[in-house]
JSON list of C-alpha atoms and ligand atoms in Angstrom, two decimals:
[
{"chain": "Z", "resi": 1469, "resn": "UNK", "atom": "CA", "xyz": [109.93, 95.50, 13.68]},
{"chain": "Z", "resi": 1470, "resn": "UNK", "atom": "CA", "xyz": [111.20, 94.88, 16.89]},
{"chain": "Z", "resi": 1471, "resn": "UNK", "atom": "CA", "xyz": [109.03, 96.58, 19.36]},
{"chain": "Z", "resi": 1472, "resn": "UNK", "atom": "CA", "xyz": [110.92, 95.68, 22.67]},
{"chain": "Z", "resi": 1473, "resn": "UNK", "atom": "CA", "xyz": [112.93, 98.82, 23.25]},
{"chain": "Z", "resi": 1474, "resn": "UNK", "atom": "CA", "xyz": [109.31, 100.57, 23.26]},
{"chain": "Z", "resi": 1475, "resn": "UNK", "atom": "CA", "xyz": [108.14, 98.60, 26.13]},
{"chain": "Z", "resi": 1476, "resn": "UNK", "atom": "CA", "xyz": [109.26, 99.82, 29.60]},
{"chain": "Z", "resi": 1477, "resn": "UNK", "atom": "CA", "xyz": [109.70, 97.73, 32.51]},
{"chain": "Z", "resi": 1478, "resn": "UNK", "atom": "CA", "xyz": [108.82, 99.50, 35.79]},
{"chain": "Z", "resi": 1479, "resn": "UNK", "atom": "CA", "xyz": [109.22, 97.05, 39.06]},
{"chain": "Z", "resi": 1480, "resn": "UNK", "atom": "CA", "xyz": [107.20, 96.96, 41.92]},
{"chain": "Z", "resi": 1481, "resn": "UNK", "atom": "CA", "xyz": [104.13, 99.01, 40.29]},
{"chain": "Z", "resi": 1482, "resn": "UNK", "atom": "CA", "xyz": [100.63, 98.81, 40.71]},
{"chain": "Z", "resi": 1483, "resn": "UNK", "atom": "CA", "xyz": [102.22, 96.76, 43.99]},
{"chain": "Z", "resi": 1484, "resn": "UNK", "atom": "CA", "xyz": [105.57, 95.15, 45.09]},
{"chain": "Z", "resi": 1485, "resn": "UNK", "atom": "CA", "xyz": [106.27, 92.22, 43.38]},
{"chain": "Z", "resi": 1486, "resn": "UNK", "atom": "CA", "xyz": [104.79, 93.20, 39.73]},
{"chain": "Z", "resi": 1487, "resn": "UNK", "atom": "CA", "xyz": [106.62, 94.22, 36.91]},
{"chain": "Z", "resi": 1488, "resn": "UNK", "atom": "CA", "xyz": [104.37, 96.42, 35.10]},
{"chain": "Z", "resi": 1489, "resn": "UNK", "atom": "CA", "xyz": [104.98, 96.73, 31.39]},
{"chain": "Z", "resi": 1490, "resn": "UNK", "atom": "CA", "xyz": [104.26, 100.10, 29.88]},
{"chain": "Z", "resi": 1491, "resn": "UNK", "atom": "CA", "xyz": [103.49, 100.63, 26.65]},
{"chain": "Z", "resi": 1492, "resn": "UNK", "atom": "CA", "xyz": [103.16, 104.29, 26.56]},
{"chain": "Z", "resi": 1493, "resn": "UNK", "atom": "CA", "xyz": [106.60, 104.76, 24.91]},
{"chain": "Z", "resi": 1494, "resn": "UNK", "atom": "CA", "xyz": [105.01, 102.44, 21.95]},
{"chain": "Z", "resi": 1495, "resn": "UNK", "atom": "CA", "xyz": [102.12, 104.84, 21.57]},
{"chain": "Z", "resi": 1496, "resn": "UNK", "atom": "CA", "xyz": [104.15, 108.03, 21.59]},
{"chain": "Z", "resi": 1497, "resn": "UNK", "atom": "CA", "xyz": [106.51, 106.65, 18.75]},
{"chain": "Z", "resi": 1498, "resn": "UNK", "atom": "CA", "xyz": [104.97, 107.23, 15.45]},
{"chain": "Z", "resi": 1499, "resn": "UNK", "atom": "CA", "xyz": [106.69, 104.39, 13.99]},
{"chain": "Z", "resi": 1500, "resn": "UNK", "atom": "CA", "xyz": [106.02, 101.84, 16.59]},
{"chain": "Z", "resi": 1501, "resn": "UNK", "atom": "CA", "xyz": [102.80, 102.57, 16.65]},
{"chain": "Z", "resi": 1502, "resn": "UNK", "atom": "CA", "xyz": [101.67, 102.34, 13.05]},
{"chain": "Z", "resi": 1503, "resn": "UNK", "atom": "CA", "xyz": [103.65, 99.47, 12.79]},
{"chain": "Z", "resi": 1504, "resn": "UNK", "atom": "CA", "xyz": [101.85, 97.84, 15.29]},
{"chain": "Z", "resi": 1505, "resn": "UNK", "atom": "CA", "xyz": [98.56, 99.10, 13.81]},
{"chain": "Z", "resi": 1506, "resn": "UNK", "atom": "CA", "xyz": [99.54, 97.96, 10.40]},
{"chain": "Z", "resi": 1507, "resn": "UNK", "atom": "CA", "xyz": [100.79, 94.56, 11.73]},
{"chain": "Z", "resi": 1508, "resn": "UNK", "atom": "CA", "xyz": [97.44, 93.54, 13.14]},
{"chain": "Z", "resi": 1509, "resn": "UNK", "atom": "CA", "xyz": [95.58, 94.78, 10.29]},
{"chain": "Z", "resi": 1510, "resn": "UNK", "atom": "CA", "xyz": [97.54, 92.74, 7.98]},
{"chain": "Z", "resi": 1511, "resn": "UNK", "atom": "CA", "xyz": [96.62, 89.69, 10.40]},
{"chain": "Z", "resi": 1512, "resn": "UNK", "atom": "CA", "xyz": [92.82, 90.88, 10.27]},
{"chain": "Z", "resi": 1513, "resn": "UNK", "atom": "CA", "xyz": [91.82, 92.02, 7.28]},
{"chain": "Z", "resi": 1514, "resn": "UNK", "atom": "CA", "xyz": [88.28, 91.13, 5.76]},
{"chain": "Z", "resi": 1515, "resn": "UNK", "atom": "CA", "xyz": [87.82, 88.51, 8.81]},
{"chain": "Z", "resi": 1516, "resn": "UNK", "atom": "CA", "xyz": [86.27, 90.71, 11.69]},
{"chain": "Z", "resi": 1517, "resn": "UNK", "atom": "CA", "xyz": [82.96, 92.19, 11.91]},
{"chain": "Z", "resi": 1518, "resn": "UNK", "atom": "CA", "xyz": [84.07, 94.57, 14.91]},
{"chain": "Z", "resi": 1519, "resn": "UNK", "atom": "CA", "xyz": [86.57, 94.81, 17.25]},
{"chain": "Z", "resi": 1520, "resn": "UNK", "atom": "CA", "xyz": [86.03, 94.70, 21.42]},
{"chain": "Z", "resi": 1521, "resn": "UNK", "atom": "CA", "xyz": [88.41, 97.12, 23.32]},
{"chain": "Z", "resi": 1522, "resn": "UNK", "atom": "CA", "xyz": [89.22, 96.21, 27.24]},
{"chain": "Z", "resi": 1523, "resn": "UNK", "atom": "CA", "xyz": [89.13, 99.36, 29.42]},
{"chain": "Z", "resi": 1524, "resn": "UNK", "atom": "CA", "xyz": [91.48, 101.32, 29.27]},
{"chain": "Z", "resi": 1525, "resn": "UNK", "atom": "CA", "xyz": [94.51, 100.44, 27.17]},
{"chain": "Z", "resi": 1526, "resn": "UNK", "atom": "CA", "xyz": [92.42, 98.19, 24.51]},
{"chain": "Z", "resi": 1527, "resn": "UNK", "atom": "CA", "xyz": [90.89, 101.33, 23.48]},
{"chain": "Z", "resi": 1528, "resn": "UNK", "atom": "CA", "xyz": [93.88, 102.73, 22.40]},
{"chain": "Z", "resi": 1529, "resn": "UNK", "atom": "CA", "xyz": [95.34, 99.98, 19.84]},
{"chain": "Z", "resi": 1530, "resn": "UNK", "atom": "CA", "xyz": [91.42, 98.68, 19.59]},
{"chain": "Z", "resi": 1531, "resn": "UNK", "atom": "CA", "xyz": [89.91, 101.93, 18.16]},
{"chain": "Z", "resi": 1532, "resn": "UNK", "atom": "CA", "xyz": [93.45, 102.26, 16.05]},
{"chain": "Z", "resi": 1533, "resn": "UNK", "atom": "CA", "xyz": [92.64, 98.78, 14.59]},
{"chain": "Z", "resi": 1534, "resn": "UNK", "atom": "CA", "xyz": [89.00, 99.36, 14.05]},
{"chain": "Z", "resi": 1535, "resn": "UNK", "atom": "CA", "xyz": [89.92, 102.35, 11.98]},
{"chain": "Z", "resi": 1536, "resn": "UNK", "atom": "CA", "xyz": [92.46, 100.16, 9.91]},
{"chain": "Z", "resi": 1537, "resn": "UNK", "atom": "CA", "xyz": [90.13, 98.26, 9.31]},
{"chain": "Z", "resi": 1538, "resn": "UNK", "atom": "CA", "xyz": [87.30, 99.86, 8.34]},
{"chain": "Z", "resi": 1539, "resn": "UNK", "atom": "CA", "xyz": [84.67, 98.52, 11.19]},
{"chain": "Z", "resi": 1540, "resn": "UNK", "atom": "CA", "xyz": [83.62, 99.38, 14.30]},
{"chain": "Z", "resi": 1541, "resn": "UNK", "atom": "CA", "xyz": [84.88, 99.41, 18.03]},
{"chain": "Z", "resi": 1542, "resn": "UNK", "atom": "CA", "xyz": [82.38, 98.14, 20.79]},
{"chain": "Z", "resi": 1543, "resn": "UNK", "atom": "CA", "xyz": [83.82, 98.35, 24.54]},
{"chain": "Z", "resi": 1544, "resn": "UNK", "atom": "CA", "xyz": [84.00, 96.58, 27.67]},
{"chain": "Z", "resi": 1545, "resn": "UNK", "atom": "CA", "xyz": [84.42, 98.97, 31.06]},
{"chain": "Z", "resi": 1546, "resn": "UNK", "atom": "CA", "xyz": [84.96, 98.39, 34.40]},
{"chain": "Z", "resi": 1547, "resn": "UNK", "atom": "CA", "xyz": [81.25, 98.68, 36.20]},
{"chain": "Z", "resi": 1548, "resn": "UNK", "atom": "CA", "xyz": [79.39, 101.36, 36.30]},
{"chain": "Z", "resi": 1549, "resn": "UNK", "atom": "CA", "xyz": [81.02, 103.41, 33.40]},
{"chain": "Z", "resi": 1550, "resn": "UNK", "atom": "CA", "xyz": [78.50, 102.12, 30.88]},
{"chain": "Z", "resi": 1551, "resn": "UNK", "atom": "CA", "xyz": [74.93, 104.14, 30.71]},
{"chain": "Z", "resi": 1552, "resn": "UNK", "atom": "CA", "xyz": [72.68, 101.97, 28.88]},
{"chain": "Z", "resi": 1553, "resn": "UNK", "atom": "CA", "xyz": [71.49, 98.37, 29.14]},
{"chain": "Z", "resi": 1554, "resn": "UNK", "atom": "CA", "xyz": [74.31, 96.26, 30.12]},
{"chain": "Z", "resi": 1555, "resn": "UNK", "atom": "CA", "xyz": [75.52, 92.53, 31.36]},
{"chain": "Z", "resi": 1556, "resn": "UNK", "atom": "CA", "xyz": [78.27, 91.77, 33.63]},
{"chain": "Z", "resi": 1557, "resn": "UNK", "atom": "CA", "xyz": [80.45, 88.69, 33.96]},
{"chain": "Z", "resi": 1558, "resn": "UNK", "atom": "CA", "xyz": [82.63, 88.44, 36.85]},
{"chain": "Z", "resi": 1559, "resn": "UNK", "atom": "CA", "xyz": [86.46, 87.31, 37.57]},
{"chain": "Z", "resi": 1560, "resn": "UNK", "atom": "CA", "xyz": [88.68, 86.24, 40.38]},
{"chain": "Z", "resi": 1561, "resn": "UNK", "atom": "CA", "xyz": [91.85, 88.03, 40.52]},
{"chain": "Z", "resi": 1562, "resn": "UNK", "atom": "CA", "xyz": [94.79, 87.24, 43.01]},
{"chain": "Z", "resi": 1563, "resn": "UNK", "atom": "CA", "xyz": [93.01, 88.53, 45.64]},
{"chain": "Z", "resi": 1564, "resn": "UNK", "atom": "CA", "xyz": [89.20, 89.12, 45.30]},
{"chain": "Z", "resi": 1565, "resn": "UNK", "atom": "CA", "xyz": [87.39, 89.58, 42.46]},
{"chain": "Z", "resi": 1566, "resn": "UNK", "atom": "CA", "xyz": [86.31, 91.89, 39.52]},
{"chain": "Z", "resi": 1567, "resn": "UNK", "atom": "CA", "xyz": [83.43, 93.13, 37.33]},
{"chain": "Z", "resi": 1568, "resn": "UNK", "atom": "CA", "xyz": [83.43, 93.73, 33.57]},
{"chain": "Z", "resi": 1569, "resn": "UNK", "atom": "CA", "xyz": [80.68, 95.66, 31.85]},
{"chain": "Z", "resi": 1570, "resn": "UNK", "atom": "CA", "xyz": [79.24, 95.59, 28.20]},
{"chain": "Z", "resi": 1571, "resn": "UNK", "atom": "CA", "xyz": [76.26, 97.43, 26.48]},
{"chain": "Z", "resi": 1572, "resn": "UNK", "atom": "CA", "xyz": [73.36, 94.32, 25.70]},
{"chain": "Z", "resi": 1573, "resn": "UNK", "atom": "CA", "xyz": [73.28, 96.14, 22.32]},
{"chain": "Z", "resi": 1574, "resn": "UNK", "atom": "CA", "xyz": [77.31, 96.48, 21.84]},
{"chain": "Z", "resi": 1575, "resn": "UNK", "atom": "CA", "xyz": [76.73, 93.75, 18.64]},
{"chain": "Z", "resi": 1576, "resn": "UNK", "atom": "CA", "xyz": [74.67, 91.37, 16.55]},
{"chain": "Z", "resi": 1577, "resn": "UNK", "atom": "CA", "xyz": [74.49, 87.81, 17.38]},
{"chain": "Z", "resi": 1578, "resn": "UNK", "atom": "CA", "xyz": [76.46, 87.07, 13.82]},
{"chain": "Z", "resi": 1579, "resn": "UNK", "atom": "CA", "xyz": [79.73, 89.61, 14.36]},
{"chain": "Z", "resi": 1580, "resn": "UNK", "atom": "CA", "xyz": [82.69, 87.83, 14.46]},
{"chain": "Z", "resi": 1581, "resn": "UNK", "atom": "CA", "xyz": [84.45, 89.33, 17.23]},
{"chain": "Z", "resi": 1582, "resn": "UNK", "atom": "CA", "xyz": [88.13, 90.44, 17.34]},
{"chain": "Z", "resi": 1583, "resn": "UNK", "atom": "CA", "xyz": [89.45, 90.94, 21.39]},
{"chain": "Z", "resi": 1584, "resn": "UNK", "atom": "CA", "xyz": [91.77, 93.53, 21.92]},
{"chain": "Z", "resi": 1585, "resn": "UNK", "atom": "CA", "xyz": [94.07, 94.46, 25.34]},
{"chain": "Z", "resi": 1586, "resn": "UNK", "atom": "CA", "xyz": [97.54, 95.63, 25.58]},
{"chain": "Z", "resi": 1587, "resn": "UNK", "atom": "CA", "xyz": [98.33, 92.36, 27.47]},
{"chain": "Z", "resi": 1588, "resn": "UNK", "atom": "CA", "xyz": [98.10, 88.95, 28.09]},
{"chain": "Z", "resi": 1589, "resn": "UNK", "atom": "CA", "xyz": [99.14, 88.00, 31.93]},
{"chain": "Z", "resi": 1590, "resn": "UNK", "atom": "CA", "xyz": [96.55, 85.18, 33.63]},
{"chain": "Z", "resi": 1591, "resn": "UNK", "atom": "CA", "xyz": [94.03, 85.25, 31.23]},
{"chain": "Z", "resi": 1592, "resn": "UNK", "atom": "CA", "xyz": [91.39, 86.77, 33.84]},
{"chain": "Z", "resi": 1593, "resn": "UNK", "atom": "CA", "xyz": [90.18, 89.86, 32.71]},
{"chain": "Z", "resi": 1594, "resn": "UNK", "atom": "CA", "xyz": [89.97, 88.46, 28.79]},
{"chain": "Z", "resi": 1595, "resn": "UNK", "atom": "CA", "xyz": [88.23, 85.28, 30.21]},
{"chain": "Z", "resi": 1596, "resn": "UNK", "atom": "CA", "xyz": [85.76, 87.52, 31.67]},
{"chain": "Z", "resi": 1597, "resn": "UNK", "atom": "CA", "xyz": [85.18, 89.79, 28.56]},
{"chain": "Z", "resi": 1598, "resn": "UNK", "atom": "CA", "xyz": [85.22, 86.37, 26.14]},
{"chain": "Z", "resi": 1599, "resn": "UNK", "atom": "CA", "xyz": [82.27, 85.70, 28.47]},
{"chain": "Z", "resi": 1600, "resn": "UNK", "atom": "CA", "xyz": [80.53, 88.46, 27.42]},
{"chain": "Z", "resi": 1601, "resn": "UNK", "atom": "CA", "xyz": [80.71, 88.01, 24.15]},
{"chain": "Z", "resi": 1602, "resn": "UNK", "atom": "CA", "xyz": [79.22, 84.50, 24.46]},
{"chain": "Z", "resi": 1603, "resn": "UNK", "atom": "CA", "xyz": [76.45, 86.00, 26.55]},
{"chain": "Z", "resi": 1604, "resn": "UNK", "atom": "CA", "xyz": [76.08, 88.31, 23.34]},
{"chain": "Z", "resi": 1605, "resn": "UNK", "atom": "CA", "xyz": [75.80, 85.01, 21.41]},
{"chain": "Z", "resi": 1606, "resn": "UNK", "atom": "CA", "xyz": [78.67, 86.40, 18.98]},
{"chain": "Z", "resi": 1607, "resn": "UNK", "atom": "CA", "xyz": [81.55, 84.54, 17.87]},
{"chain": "Z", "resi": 1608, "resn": "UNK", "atom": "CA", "xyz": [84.82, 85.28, 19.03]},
{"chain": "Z", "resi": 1609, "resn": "UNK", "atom": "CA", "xyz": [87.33, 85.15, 16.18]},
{"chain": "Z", "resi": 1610, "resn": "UNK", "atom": "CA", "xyz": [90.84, 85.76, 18.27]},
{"chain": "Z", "resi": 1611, "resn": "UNK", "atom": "CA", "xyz": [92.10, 87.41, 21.01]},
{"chain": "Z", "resi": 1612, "resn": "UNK", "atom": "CA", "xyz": [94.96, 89.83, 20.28]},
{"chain": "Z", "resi": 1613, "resn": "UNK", "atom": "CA", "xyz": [97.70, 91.58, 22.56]},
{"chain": "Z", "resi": 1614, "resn": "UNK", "atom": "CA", "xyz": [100.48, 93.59, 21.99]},
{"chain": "Z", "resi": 1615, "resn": "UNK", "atom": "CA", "xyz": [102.36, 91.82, 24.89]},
{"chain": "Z", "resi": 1616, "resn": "UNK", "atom": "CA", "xyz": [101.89, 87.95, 26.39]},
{"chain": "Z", "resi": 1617, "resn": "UNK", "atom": "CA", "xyz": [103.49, 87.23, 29.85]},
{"chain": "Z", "resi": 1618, "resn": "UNK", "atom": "CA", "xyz": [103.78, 83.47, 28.89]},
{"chain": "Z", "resi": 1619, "resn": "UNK", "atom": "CA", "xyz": [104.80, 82.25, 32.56]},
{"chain": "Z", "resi": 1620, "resn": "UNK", "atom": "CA", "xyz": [101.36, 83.27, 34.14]},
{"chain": "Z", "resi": 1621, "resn": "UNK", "atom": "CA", "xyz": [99.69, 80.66, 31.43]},
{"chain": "Z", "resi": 1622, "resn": "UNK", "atom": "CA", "xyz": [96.59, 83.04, 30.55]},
{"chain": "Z", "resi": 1623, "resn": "UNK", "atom": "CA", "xyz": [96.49, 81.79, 26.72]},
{"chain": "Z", "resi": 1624, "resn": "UNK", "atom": "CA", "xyz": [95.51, 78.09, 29.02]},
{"chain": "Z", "resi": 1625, "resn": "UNK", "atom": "CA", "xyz": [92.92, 80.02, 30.49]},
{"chain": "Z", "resi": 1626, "resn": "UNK", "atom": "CA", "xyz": [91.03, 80.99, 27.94]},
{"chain": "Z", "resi": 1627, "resn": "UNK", "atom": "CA", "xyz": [91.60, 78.10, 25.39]},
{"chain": "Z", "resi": 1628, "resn": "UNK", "atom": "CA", "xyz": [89.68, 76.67, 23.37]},
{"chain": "Z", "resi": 1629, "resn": "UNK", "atom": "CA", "xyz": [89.63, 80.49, 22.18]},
{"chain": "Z", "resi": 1630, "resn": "UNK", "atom": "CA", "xyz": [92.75, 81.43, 20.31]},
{"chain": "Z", "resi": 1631, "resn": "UNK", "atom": "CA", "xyz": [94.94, 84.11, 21.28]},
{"chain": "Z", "resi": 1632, "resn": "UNK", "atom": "CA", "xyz": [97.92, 86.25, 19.16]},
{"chain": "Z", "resi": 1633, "resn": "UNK", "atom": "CA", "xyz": [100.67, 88.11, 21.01]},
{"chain": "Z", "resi": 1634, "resn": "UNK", "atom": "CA", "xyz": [102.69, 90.32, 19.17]},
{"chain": "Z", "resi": 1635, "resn": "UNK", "atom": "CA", "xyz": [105.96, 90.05, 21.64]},
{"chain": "Z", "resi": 1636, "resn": "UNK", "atom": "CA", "xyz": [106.65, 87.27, 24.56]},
{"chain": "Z", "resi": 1637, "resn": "UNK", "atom": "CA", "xyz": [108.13, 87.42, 27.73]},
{"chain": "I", "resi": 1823, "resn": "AMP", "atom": "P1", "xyz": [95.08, 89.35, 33.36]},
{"chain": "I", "resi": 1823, "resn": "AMP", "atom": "O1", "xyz": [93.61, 89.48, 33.61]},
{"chain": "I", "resi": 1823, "resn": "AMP", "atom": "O2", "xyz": [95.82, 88.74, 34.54]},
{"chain": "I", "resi": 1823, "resn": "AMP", "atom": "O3", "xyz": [95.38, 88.62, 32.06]},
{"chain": "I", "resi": 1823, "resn": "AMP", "atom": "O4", "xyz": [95.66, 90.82, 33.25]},
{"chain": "I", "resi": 1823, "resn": "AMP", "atom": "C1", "xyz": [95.52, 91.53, 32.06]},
{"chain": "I", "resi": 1823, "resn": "AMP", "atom": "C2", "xyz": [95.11, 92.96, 32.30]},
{"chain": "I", "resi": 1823, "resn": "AMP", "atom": "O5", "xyz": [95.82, 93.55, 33.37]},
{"chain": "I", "resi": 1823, "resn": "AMP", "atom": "C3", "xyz": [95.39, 93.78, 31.06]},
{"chain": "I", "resi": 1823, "resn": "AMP", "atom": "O6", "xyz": [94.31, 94.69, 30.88]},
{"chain": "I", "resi": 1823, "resn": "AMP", "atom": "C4", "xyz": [96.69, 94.50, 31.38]},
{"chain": "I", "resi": 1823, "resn": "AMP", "atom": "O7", "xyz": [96.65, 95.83, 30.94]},
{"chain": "I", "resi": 1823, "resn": "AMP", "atom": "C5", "xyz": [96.83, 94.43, 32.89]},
{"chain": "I", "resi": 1823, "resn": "AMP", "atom": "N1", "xyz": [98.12, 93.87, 33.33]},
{"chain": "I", "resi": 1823, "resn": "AMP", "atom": "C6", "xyz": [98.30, 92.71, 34.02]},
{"chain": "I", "resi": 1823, "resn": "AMP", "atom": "N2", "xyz": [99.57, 92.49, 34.30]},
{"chain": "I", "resi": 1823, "resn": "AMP", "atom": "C7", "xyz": [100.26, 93.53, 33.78]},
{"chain": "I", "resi": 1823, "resn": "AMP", "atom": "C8", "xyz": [101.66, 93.89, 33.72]},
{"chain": "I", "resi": 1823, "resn": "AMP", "atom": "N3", "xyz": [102.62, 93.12, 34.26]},
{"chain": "I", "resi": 1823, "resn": "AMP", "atom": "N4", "xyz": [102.01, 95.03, 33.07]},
{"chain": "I", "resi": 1823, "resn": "AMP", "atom": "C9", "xyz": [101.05, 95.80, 32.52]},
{"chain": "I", "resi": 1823, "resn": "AMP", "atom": "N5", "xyz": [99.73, 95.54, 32.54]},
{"chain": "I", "resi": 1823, "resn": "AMP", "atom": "C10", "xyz": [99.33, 94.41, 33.16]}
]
């Protein structure tokens, strides 16, 4: 399935100069979405242990998948969100810098970790939750994304690891 016409380009949002890609036409299309759903569990099944959403929009496709697959969903938030034990790892965006948050109990040392975010762009904000997981002393079994911005490089970024896009710009 093509799942282009369900993403929407909006210029110039969170800031001039960014093309944000929305994907909320892709959740509220039934079709869409379980394909997309469907498509990753295909990709997925039997190999992951439990799947790590990204605040916010990992949640959404990350708890679908978990549920398609029949394991569970841990979570990474933006700090102070989480209420128990937790580690952070930091990351340099394009200006400053940012904090990701995960429980110290969120999984086992042996899960075999499946990443989840809406989208690819520099790599940062996956970078930073991939070193969470290795601060977990879990393995990291792929990153996946609905959507890869391939001109900002962030699959570089966080290679060795691999990562799976579902469409390319
Ligand atoms: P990055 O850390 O640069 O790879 O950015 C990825 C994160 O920022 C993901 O959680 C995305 O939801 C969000 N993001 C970055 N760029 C865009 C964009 N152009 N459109 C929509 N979301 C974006």
């Amino acid at each position: 399935m093509d799942l282009r016409p369900y993403i929407r380009d909006i210029p110039d949002f969170p800031k001039p100069g960014i093309l944000f890609k929305d994907i909320t036409p892709l959740l509220a299309d039934g079709k869409a979405l379980r394909w997309t759903i469907d498509h990753l569990g295909e990709r997925y099944r039997g190999s992951v242990d439990i799947v790590l959403g990204i605040e916010s929009r990992g949640f959404l496709f990350g708890a679908a998948l978990a549920y398609a697959l029949g394991v569970g969903i841990a979570i990474v938030r933006k700090p102070g969100k989480l209420p128990s034990h937790k580690l952070a790892a930091h990351y340099a965006l394009e200006y400053g810098s940012d904090t990701l948050e995960i429980h110290g109990d969120a999984f086992g040392e042996k899960a075999r970790v499946l990443l989840v975010d809406d989208l690819l762009a520099t790599g940062g904000t996956a970078g930073a939750a991939i070193a969470l997981i290795e601060q977990l002393g879990a393995e990291l079994l792929e990153c996946a994304f609905i959507i890869e911005l391939e001109f900002l490089h962030g699959r570089e970024r966080i290679a060795p690891h691999k990562a799976y896009s579902i469409i390319k710009y």
